[in-house]
Short mmCIF file of C-alpha atoms in Angstrom, two decimals:
data_model
loop_
_atom_site.label_atom_id
_atom_site.label_comp_id
_atom_site.label_asym_id
_atom_site.label_seq_id
_atom_site.Cartn_x
_atom_site.Cartn_y
_atom_site.Cartn_z
CA UNK A 274 44.03 -10.38 5.30
CA UNK A 275 42.31 -11.72 8.39
CA UNK A 276 39.22 -9.49 8.19
CA UNK A 277 36.92 -12.43 7.39
CA UNK A 278 36.09 -11.53 3.79
CA UNK A 279 36.65 -15.05 2.39
CA UNK A 280 34.21 -16.59 4.86
CA UNK A 281 31.67 -13.87 4.07
CA UNK A 282 32.08 -14.32 0.29
CA UNK A 283 31.53 -18.09 0.44
CA UNK A 284 28.52 -17.81 2.73
CA UNK A 285 27.05 -15.00 0.62
CA UNK A 286 27.14 -17.13 -2.54
CA UNK A 287 25.54 -20.05 -0.67
CA UNK A 288 22.79 -17.88 0.87
CA UNK A 289 21.96 -16.08 -2.37
CA UNK A 290 21.66 -19.36 -4.28
CA UNK A 291 19.44 -20.74 -1.55
CA UNK A 292 17.17 -17.66 -1.53
CA UNK A 293 16.64 -17.23 -5.28
CA UNK A 294 17.16 -20.02 -7.79
CA UNK A 295 16.05 -17.80 -10.70
CA UNK A 296 19.28 -15.75 -10.54
CA UNK A 297 22.58 -17.37 -11.53
CA UNK A 298 25.13 -16.61 -8.79
CA UNK A 299 28.70 -17.83 -8.51
CA UNK A 300 32.01 -16.96 -6.89
CA UNK A 301 34.83 -15.76 -9.14
CA UNK A 302 37.00 -18.88 -8.85
CA UNK A 303 34.13 -21.28 -9.67
CA UNK A 304 33.00 -19.02 -12.52
CA UNK A 305 36.52 -18.95 -13.96
CA UNK A 306 36.74 -22.75 -13.77
CA UNK A 307 33.33 -23.10 -15.42
CA UNK A 308 34.28 -20.83 -18.34
CA UNK A 309 37.61 -22.58 -18.89
CA UNK A 310 35.87 -25.97 -18.89
CA UNK A 311 33.26 -24.70 -21.36
CA UNK A 312 36.02 -23.46 -23.68
CA UNK A 313 37.74 -26.87 -23.48
CA UNK A 314 34.41 -28.71 -24.06
CA UNK A 315 33.88 -26.77 -27.30
CA UNK A 316 37.16 -28.19 -28.57
CA UNK A 317 37.25 -31.70 -27.12
CA UNK A 318 34.82 -33.66 -24.94
CA UNK A 319 37.59 -36.04 -23.89
CA UNK A 320 39.80 -33.20 -22.66
CA UNK A 321 36.77 -31.59 -21.00
CA UNK A 322 35.96 -34.64 -18.86
CA UNK A 323 39.64 -35.18 -18.06
CA UNK A 324 40.11 -31.56 -16.98
CA UNK A 325 36.87 -31.61 -14.99
CA UNK A 326 38.07 -34.64 -13.02
CA UNK A 327 41.50 -33.10 -12.39
CA UNK A 328 40.10 -29.81 -11.11
CA UNK A 329 37.97 -31.51 -8.44
CA UNK A 330 41.14 -31.67 -6.31
CA UNK A 331 41.74 -28.18 -4.79
CA UNK A 332 45.53 -28.22 -5.30
CA UNK A 333 45.16 -29.14 -8.99
CA UNK A 334 42.30 -26.67 -9.45
CA UNK A 335 44.56 -23.89 -8.12
CA UNK A 336 47.28 -24.79 -10.61
CA UNK A 337 45.03 -25.42 -13.61
CA UNK A 338 42.42 -22.65 -13.25
CA UNK A 339 42.73 -20.32 -10.23
CA UNK A 340 46.36 -19.25 -10.70
CA UNK A 341 46.32 -19.55 -14.47
CA UNK A 342 45.74 -16.77 -16.96
CA UNK A 343 44.22 -18.65 -19.93
CA UNK A 344 45.04 -17.61 -23.47
CA UNK A 345 41.45 -16.50 -24.07
CA UNK A 346 41.86 -14.03 -21.19
CA UNK A 347 44.84 -12.47 -22.96
CA UNK A 348 42.73 -12.25 -26.12
CA UNK A 349 39.98 -10.53 -24.14
CA UNK A 350 42.51 -8.02 -22.78
CA UNK A 351 43.74 -7.21 -26.28
CA UNK A 352 40.30 -5.94 -27.23
CA UNK A 353 39.74 -3.90 -24.08
CA UNK A 354 39.12 -0.16 -24.00
CA UNK A 355 41.52 2.72 -23.44
CA UNK A 356 40.23 2.88 -19.86
CA UNK A 357 41.98 -0.40 -19.07
CA UNK A 358 45.18 0.89 -20.71
CA UNK A 359 45.11 4.01 -18.55
CA UNK A 360 44.53 1.96 -15.42
CA UNK A 361 47.38 -0.48 -16.12
CA UNK A 362 49.78 2.33 -17.00
CA UNK A 363 48.90 4.21 -13.81
CA UNK A 364 49.43 1.19 -11.55
CA UNK A 365 52.53 -0.35 -13.10
CA UNK A 366 54.40 2.91 -13.64
CA UNK A 367 53.84 4.42 -10.19
CA UNK A 368 54.64 1.29 -8.17
CA UNK A 369 58.25 1.28 -9.48
CA UNK A 370 59.16 3.54 -6.55
CA UNK A 371 59.00 1.18 -3.59
CA UNK A 372 61.00 0.07 -0.57
CA UNK A 373 59.37 -3.38 -0.54
CA UNK A 374 61.69 -6.28 -1.39
CA UNK A 375 61.71 -7.62 -4.94
CA UNK A 376 60.01 -10.95 -4.21
CA UNK A 377 56.98 -9.32 -2.57
CA UNK A 378 56.74 -6.65 -5.28
CA UNK A 379 56.80 -9.27 -8.04
CA UNK A 380 54.22 -11.39 -6.21
CA UNK A 381 51.89 -8.40 -5.76
CA UNK A 382 52.35 -7.39 -9.40
CA UNK A 383 51.63 -10.94 -10.60
CA UNK A 384 48.44 -11.11 -8.50
CA UNK A 385 47.38 -7.70 -9.83
CA UNK A 386 47.84 -8.86 -13.45
CA UNK A 387 46.01 -12.13 -12.78
CA UNK A 388 43.06 -10.44 -11.07
CA UNK A 389 42.70 -7.86 -13.85
CA UNK A 390 42.80 -10.61 -16.48
CA UNK A 391 40.16 -12.54 -14.50
CA UNK A 392 37.86 -9.50 -14.36
CA UNK A 393 38.02 -8.92 -18.12
CA UNK A 394 37.78 -12.67 -18.80
CA UNK A 395 34.74 -13.22 -16.55
CA UNK A 396 33.06 -10.01 -17.70
CA UNK A 397 33.30 -11.16 -21.32
CA UNK A 398 32.43 -14.85 -21.01
CA UNK A 399 30.36 -15.22 -17.82
CA UNK A 400 26.76 -16.44 -18.08
CA UNK A 401 25.97 -15.74 -14.40
CA UNK A 402 23.88 -12.80 -13.21
CA UNK A 403 26.09 -12.15 -10.19
CA UNK A 404 29.75 -13.06 -9.70
CA UNK A 405 31.10 -12.46 -6.20
CA UNK A 406 34.83 -11.87 -6.00
CA UNK A 407 36.64 -12.73 -2.77
CA UNK A 408 40.02 -11.09 -3.38
CA UNK A 409 40.06 -8.99 -6.49
CA UNK A 410 41.57 -5.92 -8.07
CA UNK A 411 40.66 -3.54 -5.22
CA UNK A 412 42.38 -5.86 -2.74
CA UNK A 413 45.44 -6.04 -5.00
CA UNK A 414 45.61 -2.26 -5.26
CA UNK A 415 45.61 -2.05 -1.49
CA UNK A 416 48.43 -4.59 -1.36
CA UNK A 417 50.58 -2.67 -3.86
CA UNK A 418 50.02 0.57 -1.92
CA UNK A 419 51.60 -1.05 1.15
CA UNK A 420 55.30 -0.24 1.04
CA UNK A 421 55.18 2.09 -1.95
CA UNK A 422 57.12 5.34 -1.54
CA UNK A 423 54.78 7.63 -3.49
CA UNK A 424 51.74 6.27 -1.69
CA UNK A 425 49.33 9.20 -2.16
CA UNK A 426 50.01 9.45 -5.89
CA UNK A 427 49.41 5.72 -6.29
CA UNK A 428 46.15 5.68 -4.32
CA UNK A 429 44.82 8.71 -6.23
CA UNK A 430 45.71 7.23 -9.64
CA UNK A 431 44.47 3.76 -8.75
CA UNK A 432 41.11 4.94 -7.42
CA UNK A 433 40.60 7.32 -10.36
CA UNK A 434 41.18 4.65 -13.04
CA UNK A 435 40.27 1.21 -11.59
CA UNK A 436 37.31 -0.52 -13.32
CA UNK A 437 34.48 -0.43 -10.79
CA UNK A 438 32.28 -3.37 -9.81
CA UNK A 439 28.55 -2.97 -9.24
CA UNK A 440 29.15 -3.01 -5.49
CA UNK A 441 31.95 -3.47 -2.96
CA UNK A 442 32.18 -4.83 0.58
CA UNK A 443 34.54 -3.25 3.10
CA UNK A 444 35.12 -5.29 6.25
CA UNK A 445 36.52 -3.11 9.02
CA UNK A 446 38.92 -4.74 11.48
CA UNK A 447 41.50 -3.36 13.92
CA UNK A 448 45.15 -4.46 14.04
CA UNK A 449 44.61 -6.64 17.11
CA UNK A 450 41.81 -8.61 15.45
CA UNK A 451 43.74 -9.02 12.20
CA UNK A 452 46.85 -10.18 14.06
CA UNK A 453 44.93 -12.79 16.07
CA UNK A 454 43.29 -14.22 12.97
CA UNK A 455 46.56 -14.35 11.02
CA UNK A 456 48.22 -16.22 13.92
CA UNK A 457 45.38 -18.78 13.86
CA UNK A 458 46.24 -19.45 10.21
CA UNK A 459 49.86 -20.15 11.20
CA UNK A 460 51.23 -17.13 9.35
CA UNK A 461 54.24 -15.09 10.49
CA UNK A 462 52.88 -11.94 12.14
CA UNK A 463 55.95 -9.89 13.07
CA UNK A 464 56.87 -9.13 9.45
CA UNK A 465 53.28 -8.21 8.63
CA UNK A 466 52.54 -5.89 11.57
CA UNK A 467 53.74 -2.70 9.90
CA UNK A 468 52.15 -3.69 6.58
CA UNK A 469 48.84 -4.24 8.38
CA UNK A 470 48.94 -0.77 9.91
CA UNK A 471 49.61 0.81 6.52
CA UNK A 472 46.97 -1.38 4.83
CA UNK A 473 44.26 -0.43 7.34
CA UNK A 474 45.03 3.29 6.90
CA UNK A 475 45.22 3.03 3.10
CA UNK A 476 42.03 0.95 2.99
CA UNK A 477 40.10 3.78 4.61
CA UNK A 478 41.54 6.30 2.13
CA UNK A 479 40.66 4.10 -0.84
CA UNK A 480 37.11 3.49 0.39
CA UNK A 481 36.50 7.24 0.71
CA UNK A 482 37.90 7.94 -2.76
CA UNK A 483 35.95 5.12 -4.42
CA UNK A 484 32.74 6.30 -2.74
CA UNK A 485 33.32 9.78 -4.14
CA UNK A 486 33.70 8.21 -7.57
CA UNK A 487 30.25 6.66 -7.16
CA UNK A 488 30.95 3.08 -6.07
CA UNK A 489 28.39 1.63 -3.68
CA UNK A 490 30.38 0.21 -0.75
CA UNK A 491 28.73 -1.76 2.03
CA UNK A 492 30.72 -1.28 5.24
CA UNK A 493 30.54 -3.86 8.04
CA UNK A 494 32.44 -4.54 11.24
CA UNK A 495 34.69 -7.60 11.10
CA UNK A 496 33.49 -8.61 14.58
CA UNK A 497 29.86 -8.81 13.49
CA UNK A 498 28.15 -12.18 13.26
CA UNK A 499 28.58 -13.61 9.74
CA UNK A 500 24.83 -14.18 9.43
CA UNK A 501 24.15 -10.52 10.18
CA UNK A 502 26.71 -9.42 7.58
CA UNK A 503 25.15 -11.73 4.98
CA UNK A 504 21.71 -10.29 5.69
CA UNK A 505 22.98 -6.73 5.19
CA UNK A 506 24.71 -7.73 1.92
CA UNK A 507 21.61 -9.47 0.56
CA UNK A 508 19.48 -6.41 1.34
CA UNK A 509 21.91 -4.17 -0.56
CA UNK A 510 22.12 -6.57 -3.52
CA UNK A 511 18.30 -6.70 -3.71
CA UNK A 512 18.21 -2.88 -3.68
CA UNK A 513 20.74 -2.82 -6.50
CA UNK A 514 18.65 -5.15 -8.69
CA UNK A 515 15.45 -3.24 -7.88
CA UNK A 516 17.09 0.06 -8.86
CA UNK A 517 18.50 -1.54 -12.01
CA UNK A 518 15.10 -2.91 -13.01
CA UNK A 519 13.40 0.42 -12.26
CA UNK A 520 15.95 2.28 -14.42
CA UNK A 521 15.47 -0.24 -17.23
CA UNK A 522 11.71 0.27 -17.23
CA UNK A 523 11.89 4.03 -17.61
#
């Protein structure tokens, strides 16, 4: 929250698409919308065009695609592996012990469920080569860890069982920077100050644990120029594809 990751994610998708038209690249929200529209098109062209027009408006798109868990996502989850079961059980059972108020806990749990469903849904139905997630399951895990009583147990279990992406981006930012950026957005800061301190500390712990598990994490300073961050990310993504192609040719 306030580290600049959304700006980086949007610019990264734009820059990657500009640099290489041979690779299909999308952000997670646009990819989710595309898949839902394709599923509707297979059933009814009339409904497809109607839904496509409705989702042009951001507020309707949020209601109809972004915040929605479509039925085909639930179907995809039903057929998932035992690894997903272990991950869900670890997260939902441990977070019962919390001093966070009920509304925030339910909101964080709902976002966690939605993001996990989106990951499975996009992984199964996506036709893109790269899908860049802005806020996803790692972000949600960090949110749940803020205010939980058995914090260490949760972070350990979460990091040991979470499905890993091909790569992660960790944007470092101090409390002062985060607070300033949140104020600019018109958000209430006083209530969030303690949560921010815990989130920054827990974020560092999670990054270290996920690195030990083998996840490639690109770390950047939140005060860096966005263009410089994008350049670093593109270099790392190119390395990933080169290594993947080299491994495939062996």
